[in-house]
Coordinates of C-alpha atoms in Angstrom, one line a residue:
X1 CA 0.0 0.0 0.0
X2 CA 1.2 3.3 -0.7
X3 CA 2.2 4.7 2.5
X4 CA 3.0 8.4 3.3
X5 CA 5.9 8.3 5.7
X6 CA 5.3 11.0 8.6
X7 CA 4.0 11.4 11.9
X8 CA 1.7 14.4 11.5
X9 CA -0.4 14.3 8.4
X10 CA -1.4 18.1 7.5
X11 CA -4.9 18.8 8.2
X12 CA -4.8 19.5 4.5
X13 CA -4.8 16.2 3.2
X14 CA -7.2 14.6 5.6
X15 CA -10.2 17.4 4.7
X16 CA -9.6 16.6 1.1
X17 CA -9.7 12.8 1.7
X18 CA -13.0 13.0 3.3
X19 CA -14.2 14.4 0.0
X20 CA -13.6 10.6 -1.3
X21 CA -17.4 9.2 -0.4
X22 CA -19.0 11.6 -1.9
X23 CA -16.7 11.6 -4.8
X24 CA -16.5 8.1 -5.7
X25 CA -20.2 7.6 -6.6
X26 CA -19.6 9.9 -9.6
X27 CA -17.6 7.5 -11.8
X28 CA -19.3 4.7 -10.6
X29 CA -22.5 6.4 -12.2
X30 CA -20.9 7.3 -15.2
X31 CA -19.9 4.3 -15.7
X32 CA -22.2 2.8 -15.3
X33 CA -24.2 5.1 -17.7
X34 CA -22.0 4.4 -20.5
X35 CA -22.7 0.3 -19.8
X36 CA -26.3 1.1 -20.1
X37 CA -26.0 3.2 -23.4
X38 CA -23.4 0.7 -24.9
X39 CA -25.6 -2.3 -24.3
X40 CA -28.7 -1.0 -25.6
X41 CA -27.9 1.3 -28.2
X42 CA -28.8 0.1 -31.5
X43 CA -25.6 1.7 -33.5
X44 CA -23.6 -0.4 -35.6
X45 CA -20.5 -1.4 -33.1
X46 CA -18.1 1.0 -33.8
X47 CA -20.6 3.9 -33.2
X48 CA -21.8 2.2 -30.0
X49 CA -17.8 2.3 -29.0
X50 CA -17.7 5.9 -30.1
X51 CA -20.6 7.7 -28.7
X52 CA -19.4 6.6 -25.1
X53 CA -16.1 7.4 -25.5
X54 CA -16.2 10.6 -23.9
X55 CA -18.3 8.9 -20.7
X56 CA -15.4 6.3 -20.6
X57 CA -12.6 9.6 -20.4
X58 CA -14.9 11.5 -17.8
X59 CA -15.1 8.2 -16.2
X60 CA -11.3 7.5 -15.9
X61 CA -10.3 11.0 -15.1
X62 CA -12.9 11.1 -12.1
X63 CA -12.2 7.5 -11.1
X64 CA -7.9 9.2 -10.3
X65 CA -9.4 12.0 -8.6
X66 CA -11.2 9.8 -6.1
X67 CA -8.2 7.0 -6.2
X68 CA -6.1 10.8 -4.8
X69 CA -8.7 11.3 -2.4
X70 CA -9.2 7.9 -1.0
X71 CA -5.2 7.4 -0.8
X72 CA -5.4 10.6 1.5
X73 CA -8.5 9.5 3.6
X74 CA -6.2 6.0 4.4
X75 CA -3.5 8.0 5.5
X76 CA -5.4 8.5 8.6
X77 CA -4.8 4.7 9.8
X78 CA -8.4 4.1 10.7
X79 CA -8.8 1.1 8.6
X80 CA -7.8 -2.3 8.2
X81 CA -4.7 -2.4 5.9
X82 CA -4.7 -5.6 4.2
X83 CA -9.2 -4.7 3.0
X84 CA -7.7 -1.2 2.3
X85 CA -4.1 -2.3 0.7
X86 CA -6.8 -5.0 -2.0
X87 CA -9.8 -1.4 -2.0
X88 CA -6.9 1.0 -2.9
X89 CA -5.3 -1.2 -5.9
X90 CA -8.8 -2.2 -7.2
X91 CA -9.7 1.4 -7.3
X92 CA -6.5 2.2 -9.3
X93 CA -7.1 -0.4 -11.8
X94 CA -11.0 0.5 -12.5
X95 CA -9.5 3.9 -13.0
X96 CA -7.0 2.7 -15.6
X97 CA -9.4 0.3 -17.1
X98 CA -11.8 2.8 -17.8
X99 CA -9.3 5.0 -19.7
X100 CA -8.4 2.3 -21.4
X101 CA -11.6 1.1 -23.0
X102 CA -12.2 5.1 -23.9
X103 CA -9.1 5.0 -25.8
X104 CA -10.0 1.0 -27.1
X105 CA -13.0 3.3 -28.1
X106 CA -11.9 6.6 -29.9
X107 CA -9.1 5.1 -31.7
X108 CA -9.3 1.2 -32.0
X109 CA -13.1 0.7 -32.7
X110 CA -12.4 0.2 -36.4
X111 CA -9.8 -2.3 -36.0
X112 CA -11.8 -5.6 -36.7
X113 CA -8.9 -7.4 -34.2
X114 CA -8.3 -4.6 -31.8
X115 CA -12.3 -4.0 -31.1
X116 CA -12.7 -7.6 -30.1
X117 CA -11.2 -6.7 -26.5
X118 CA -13.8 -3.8 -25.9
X119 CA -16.7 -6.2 -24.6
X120 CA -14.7 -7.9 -22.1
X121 CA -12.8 -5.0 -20.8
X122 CA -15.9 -3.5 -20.4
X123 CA -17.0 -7.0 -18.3
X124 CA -13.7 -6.4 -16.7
X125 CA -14.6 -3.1 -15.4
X126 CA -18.2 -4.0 -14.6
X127 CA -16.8 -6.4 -12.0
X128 CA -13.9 -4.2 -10.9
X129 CA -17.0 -2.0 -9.9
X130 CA -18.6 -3.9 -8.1
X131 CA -15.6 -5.9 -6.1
X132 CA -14.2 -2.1 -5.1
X133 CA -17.4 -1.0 -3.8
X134 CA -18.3 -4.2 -2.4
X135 CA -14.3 -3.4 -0.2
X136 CA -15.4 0.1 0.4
X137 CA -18.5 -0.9 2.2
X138 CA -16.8 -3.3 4.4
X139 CA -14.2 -0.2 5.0
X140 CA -17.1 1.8 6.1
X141 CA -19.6 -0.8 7.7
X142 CA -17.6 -3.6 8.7
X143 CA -16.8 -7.0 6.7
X144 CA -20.5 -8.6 7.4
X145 CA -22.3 -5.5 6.0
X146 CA -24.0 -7.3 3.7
X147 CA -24.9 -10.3 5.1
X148 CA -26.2 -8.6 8.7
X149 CA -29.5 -9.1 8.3
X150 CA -29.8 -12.5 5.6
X151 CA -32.5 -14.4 6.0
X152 CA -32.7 -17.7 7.1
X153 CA -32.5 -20.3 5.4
X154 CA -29.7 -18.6 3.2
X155 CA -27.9 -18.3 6.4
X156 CA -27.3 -22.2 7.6
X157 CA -27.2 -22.7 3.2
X158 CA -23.4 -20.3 3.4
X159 CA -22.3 -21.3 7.1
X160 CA -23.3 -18.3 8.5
X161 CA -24.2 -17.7 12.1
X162 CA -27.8 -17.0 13.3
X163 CA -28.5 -13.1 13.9
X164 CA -28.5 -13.1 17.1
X165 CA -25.1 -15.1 17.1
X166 CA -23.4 -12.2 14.8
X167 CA -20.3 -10.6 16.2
X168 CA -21.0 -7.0 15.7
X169 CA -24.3 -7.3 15.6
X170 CA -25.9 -3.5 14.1
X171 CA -28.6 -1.8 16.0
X172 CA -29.5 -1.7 20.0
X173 CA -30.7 -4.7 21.1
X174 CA -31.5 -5.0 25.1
X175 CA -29.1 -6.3 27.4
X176 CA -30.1 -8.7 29.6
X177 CA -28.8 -10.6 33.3
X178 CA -29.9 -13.3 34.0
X179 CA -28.1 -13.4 37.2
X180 CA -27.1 -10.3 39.0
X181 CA -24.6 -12.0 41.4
X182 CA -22.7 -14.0 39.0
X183 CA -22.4 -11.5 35.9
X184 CA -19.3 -10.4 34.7
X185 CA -19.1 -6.7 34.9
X186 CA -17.6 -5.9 31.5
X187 CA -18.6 -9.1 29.9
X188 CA -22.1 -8.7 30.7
X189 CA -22.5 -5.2 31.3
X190 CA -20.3 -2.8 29.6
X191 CA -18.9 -4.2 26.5
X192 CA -22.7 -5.0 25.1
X193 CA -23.0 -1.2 25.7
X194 CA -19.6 -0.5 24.1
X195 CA -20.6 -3.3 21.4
X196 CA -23.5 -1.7 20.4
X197 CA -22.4 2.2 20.2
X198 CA -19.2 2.5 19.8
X199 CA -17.3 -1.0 18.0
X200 CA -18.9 0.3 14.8
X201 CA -16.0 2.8 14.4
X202 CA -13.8 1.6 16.7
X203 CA -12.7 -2.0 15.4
X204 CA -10.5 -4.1 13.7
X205 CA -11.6 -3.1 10.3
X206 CA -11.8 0.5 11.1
X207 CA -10.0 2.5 13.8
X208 CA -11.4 5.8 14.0
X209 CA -8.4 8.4 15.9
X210 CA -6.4 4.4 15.8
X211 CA -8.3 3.5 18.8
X212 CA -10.0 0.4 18.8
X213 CA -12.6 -1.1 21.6
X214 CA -13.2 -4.2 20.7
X215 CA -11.3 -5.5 23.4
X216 CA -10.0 -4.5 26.8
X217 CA -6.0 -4.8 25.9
X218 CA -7.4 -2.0 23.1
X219 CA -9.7 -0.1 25.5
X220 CA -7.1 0.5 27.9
X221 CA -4.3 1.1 25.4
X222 CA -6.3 4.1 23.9
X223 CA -5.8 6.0 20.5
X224 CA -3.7 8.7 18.8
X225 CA -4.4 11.2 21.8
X226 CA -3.5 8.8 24.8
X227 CA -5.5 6.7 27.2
X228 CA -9.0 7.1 26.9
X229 CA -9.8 5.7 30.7
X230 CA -8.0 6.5 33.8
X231 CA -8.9 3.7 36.8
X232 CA -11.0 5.4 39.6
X233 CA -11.1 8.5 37.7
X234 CA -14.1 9.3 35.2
X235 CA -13.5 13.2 35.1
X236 CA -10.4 13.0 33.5
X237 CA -11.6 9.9 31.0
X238 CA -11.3 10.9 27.9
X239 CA -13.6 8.5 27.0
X240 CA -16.2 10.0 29.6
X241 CA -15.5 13.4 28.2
X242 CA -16.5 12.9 25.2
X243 CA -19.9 11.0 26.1
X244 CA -20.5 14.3 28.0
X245 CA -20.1 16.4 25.5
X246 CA -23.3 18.1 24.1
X247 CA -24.5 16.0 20.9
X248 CA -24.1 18.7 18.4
X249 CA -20.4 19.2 19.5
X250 CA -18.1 17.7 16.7
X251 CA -16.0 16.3 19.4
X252 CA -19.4 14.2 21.1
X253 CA -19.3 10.7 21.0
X254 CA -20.9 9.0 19.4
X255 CA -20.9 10.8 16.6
X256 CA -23.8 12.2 14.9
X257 CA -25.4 10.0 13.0
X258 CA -25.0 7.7 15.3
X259 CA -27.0 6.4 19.0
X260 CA -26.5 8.1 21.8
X261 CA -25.6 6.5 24.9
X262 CA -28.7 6.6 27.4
X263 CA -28.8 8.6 30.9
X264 CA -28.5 4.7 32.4
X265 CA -25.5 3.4 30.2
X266 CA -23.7 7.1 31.2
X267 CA -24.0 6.4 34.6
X268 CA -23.0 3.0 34.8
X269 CA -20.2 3.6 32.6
X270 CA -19.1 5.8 35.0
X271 CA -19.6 4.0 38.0
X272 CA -17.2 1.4 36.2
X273 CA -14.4 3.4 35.7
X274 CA -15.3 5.3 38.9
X275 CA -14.6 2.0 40.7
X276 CA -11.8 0.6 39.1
X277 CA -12.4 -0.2 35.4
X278 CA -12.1 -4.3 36.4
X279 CA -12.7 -6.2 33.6
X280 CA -12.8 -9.9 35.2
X281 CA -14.4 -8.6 38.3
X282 CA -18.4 -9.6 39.3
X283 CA -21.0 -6.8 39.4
X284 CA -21.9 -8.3 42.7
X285 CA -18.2 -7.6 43.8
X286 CA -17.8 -4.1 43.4
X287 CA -19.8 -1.5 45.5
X288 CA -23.0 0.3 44.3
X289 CA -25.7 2.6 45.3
X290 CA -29.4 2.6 45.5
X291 CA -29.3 4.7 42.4
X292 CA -26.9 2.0 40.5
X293 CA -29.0 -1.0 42.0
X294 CA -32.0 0.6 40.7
X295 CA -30.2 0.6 37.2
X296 CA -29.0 -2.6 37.3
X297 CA -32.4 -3.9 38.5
X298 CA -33.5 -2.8 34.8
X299 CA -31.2 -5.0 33.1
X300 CA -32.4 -8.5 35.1
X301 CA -35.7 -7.2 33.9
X302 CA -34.8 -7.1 30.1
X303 CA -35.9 -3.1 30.5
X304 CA -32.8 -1.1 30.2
X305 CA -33.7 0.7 27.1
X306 CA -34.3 3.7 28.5
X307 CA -37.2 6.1 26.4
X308 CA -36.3 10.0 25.3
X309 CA -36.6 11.9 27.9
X310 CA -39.7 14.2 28.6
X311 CA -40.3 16.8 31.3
X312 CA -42.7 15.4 34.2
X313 CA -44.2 18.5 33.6
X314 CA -45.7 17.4 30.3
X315 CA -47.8 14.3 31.8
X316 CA -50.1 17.0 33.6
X317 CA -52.9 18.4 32.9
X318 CA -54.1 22.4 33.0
X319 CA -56.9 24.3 32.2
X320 CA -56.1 26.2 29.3
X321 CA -55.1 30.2 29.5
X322 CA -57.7 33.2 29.7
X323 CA -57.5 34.6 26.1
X324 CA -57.2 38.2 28.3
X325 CA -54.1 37.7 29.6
X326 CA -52.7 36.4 26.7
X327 CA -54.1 39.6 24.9
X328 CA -52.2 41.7 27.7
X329 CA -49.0 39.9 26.9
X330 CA -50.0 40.7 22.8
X331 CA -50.2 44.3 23.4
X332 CA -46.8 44.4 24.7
X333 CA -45.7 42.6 21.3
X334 CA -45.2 39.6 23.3
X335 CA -45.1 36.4 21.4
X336 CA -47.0 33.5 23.2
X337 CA -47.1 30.4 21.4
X338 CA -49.1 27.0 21.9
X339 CA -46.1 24.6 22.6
X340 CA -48.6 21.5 22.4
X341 CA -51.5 20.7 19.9
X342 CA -53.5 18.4 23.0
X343 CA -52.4 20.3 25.9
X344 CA -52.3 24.0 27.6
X345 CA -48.7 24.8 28.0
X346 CA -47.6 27.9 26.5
X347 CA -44.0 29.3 25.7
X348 CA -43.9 33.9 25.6
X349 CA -40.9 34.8 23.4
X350 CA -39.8 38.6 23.6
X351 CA -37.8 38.9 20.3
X352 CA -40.1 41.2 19.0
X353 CA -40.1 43.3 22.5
X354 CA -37.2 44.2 23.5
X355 CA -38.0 47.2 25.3
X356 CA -40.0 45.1 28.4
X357 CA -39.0 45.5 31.2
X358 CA -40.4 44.4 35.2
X359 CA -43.1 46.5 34.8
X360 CA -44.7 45.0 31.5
X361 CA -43.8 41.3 32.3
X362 CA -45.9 41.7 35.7
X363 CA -48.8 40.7 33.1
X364 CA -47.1 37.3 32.4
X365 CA -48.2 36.1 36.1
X366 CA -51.8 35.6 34.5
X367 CA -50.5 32.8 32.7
X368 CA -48.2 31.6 35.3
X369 CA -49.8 27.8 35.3
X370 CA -49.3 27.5 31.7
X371 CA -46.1 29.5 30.8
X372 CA -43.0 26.5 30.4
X373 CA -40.6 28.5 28.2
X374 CA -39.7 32.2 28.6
X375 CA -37.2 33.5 26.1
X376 CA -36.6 37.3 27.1
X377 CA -33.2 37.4 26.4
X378 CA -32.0 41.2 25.3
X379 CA -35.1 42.9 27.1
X380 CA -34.8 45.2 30.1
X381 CA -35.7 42.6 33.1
X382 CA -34.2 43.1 36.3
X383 CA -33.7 40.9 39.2
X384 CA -36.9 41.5 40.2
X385 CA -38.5 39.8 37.3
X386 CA -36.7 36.8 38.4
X387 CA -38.3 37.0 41.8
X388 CA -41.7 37.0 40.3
X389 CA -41.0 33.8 38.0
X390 CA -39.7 32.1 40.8
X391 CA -43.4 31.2 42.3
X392 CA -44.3 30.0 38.4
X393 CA -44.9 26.2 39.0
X394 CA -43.8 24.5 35.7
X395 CA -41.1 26.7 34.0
X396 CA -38.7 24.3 32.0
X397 CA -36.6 26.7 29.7
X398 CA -35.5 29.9 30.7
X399 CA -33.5 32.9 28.3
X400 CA -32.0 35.4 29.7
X401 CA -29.4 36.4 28.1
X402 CA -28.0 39.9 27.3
X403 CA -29.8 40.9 30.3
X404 CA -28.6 42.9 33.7
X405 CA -29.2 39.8 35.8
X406 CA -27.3 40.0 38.8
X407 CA -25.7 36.8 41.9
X408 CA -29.1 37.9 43.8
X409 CA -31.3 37.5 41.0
X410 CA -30.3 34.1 40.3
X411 CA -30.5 33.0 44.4
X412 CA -34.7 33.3 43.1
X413 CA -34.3 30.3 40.7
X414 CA -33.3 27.5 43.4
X415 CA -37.5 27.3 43.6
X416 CA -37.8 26.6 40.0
X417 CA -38.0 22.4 40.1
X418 CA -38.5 21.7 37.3
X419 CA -36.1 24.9 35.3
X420 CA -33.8 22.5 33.1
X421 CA -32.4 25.0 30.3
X422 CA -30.8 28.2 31.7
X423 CA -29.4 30.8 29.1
X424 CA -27.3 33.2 30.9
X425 CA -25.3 34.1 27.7
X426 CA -23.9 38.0 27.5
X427 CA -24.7 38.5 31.2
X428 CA -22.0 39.9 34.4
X429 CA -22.3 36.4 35.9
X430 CA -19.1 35.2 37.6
X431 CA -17.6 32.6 39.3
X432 CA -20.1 33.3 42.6
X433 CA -23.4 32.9 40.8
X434 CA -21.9 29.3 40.1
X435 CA -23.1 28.3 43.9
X436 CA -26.7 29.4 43.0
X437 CA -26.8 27.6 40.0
X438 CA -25.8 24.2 41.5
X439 CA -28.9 24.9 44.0
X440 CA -31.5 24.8 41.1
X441 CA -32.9 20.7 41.2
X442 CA -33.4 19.5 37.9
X443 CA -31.4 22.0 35.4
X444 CA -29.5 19.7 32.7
X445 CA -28.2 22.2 30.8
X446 CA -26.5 25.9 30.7
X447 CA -25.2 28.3 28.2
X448 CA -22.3 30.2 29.8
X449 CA -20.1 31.9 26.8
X450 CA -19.2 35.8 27.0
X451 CA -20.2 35.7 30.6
X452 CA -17.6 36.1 33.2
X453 CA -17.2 32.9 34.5
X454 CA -13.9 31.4 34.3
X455 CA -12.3 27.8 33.4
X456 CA -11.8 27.3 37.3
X457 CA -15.5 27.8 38.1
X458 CA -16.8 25.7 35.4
X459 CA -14.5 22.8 36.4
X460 CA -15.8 23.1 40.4
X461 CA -20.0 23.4 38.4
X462 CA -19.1 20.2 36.6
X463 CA -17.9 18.6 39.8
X464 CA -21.0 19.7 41.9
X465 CA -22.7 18.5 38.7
X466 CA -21.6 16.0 36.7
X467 CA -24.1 15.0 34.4
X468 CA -24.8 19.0 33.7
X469 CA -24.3 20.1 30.1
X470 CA -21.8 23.1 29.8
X471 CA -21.9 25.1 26.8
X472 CA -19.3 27.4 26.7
X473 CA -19.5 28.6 23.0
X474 CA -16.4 30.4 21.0
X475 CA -13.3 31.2 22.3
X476 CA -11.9 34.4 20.7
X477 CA -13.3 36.8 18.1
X478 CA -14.2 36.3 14.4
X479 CA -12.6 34.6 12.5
X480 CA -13.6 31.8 15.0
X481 CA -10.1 30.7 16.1
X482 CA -10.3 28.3 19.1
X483 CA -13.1 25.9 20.2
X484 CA -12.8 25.7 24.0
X485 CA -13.4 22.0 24.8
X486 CA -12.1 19.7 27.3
X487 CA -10.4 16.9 24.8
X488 CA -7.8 16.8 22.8
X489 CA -8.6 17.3 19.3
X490 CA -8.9 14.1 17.0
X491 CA -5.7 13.6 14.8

């Protein structure tokens, strides 16, 4: 395999090789295209040859573009080397077969002896096509892509293992103990999880960032940025990190695209590494909690998969608003909006009122059982305002940002139980509003960037509150030069 022989690989080449998959369907089309039109064309032969002769040159030429890009998307090292050593040659010869047959068909169509050798290098190239794509799936999807999901009988008729046998099996299937006291921790517990949302690009075929987890000598060994778990230590796990990481963030894992890890397969995950990271060790012989008992009690029952998340708030029921007060909240340009067709909860959005202020927004306590979003960000709201929403019984999402919120003002939200999206973007909040924050019950997530809040303070928030979501934005000023994340970036 051509090989480039360095330890850094400019960021240069790897952006263009990821241009290969999209890339590589074009001359597979036209190739394709000029089959079609050669076969059915009713031409004598050597104006069949001819009138696809310019497909055949369009088709070569694209074919070495995408061999340049795919020899620059290997040099990454996240695939298997002997699939990508036979992928990379086949490529290279589909893109010299095709120029040949365009030049078999511009100049040698009308030699009788010489035209013979179009059909089958056109047979040739129709199998070259489908043997490199056939290796470029496995590249991408693993080696049993295609036979995944056959059917039985066709399965026992090749040798083939039953489904439910198949290493690498795709999709989420439930994990189940069948004895609590004598399970294997890893065996039994965390690699099915690791099996199921991570192996895809993390395994012996593919190694995305060289790390592969398909087996604990590779889990603990790590990738091209180090160790991705540190015994006893989940915080600093890379690994854990990067789970943490909001799911739009190009460093979360898994990667978009791809399923998520639940709330239940976080937290044992981190009770693992939390307690050691054993791999041979029982479940039964490692301590635990009510909270990871509870958990675990799931699994015995063959209910782990744990459903998308909804607000208890939502499983009530309310009367529906006065249309009065909602027509006092309209006069002040207010926005309130129906967040649900079948029920009475209502989001007010002040986008179009920025000029608001305590006095107006005294209306919104007429429509304090219903409100559950309040986006007033850039209005003139004081602390007081936050006093008044703190007696509002369902709030669930809360924008203020760009406001002249102050420490005291945010001591008012601690009452909020249910408040799990705070925006406190563009405000004066420091480090000391951090203690008030950790006071509010059920917040999962905060947006913290161009506030005053330092690296320290967000690192003692995240260890008051692990499973919080931190989103700290940009780092510097446009053009956007440094992405302020808590990982190394992938190489």
């Amino acid at each position: 395999m051509i090989l480039l022989d360095a330890e850094v690989i400019p960021d240069w080449i790897l952006f263009f090789g990821h241009f290969h998959p999209m890339l590589v369907h074009l001359p597979i089309g036209m190739l394709l295209m000029g089959m079609i039109l050669y076969l059915f064309s009713k031409k004598e032969e050597v104006a069949r040859q001819k009138s696809i002769a310019p497909i055949l040159w369009s088709t070569g030429i694209a074919a070495l573009v995408s061999c340049a890009m795919g020899w620059y998307l290997s040099l990454a090292g996240e695939y298997d080397q002997d699939t990508l050593f036979l992928h990379q040659w086949l490529g290279i010869s589909l893109a010299l077969s095709s120029l040949a047959l365009a030049y078999m068909a511009q100049f040698w169509s009308q030699d009788s002896l010489m035209s013979r050798f179009f059909k089958p290098g056109l047979t040739i190239a129709f199998i070259l096509v489908m043997w490199t794509g056939h290796l470029g799936g496995n590249l991408t999807h693993g080696s049993d892509y295609l036979t995944s999901y056959l059917p039985q009988p066709w399965r026992g008729w090749l040798g083939i293992a039953p489904r439910e046998q198949v290493t690498g099996e795709k999709g989420v299937q439930p994990i189940r103990i069948n004895n609590l006291q004598e399970a294997l921790i890893y065996q039994d517990l965390i690699q099915p999880t690791l099996k199921q949302k991570c192996w895809s690009c993390h395994n012996a075929e593919k190694q995305k960032g060289k790390l592969r987890m398909d087996s604990p000598a590779y889990v603990m060994k790590g990738g091209a940025n180090g160790v991705i778990l540190l015994a006893g230590n989940p915080a600093e796990s890379d690994l854990i990190k990067r789970i943490l990481l909001d799911p739009s963030h190009e460093d979360h894992m898994p990667p978009k695209g791809k399923v998520n890890l639940t709330e239940d397969e976080i937290v044992l995950l981190q009770w693992w590494v939390k307690e050691g990271a054993h791999f041979n060790k029982k479940i039964a012989d490692i301590p635990y909690d009510t909270r990871i008992k509870s958990i675990l009690t799931k699994y015995t029952q063959g209910t782990n998969q744990q459903e998308v998340y909804i607000s208890p708030v939502f499983k009530e029921n309310i009367p529906a608003a006065a249309e009065a007060d909602i027509l006092k909240l309209r006069k002040h340009h207010l926005l309130v909006i129906a967040v649900s067709k079948e029920k009475s909860f209502l989001e007010v959005n002040a986008i179009n009122a920025k000029h608001v202020g305590d006095k107006e927004l005294q209306d919104l306590d007429g429509i304090k059982e219903q409100v559950v979003s309040l986006k007033m960000g850039g209005t003139k709201l004081t602390d007081e305002f936050l006093q008044q929403i703190s007696k509002y019984p369902r709030i669930i999402s809360l924008q203020i940002n760009h406001t002249n919120i102050s420490v005291q003002g945010l001591s008012y939200l601690s009452s909020l139980q249910h408040l799990e999206t705070l925006n406190l973007v563009g405000t004066s909040i420091g480090d000391e509003g951090l203690a008030e924050i950790a006071k509010i019950p059920a917040l999962r997530k905060i947006y913290l960037w161009q506030s005053k809040v330092t690296d320290q303070g967000i690192h003692l928030l995240q260890k008051k509150m692990p499973k919080l979501v931190i989103d700290q934005g940009w780092k510097g000023k446009w053009p956007l030069d440094t992405l302020q994340i808590s990982t190394k970036k992938p190489e």
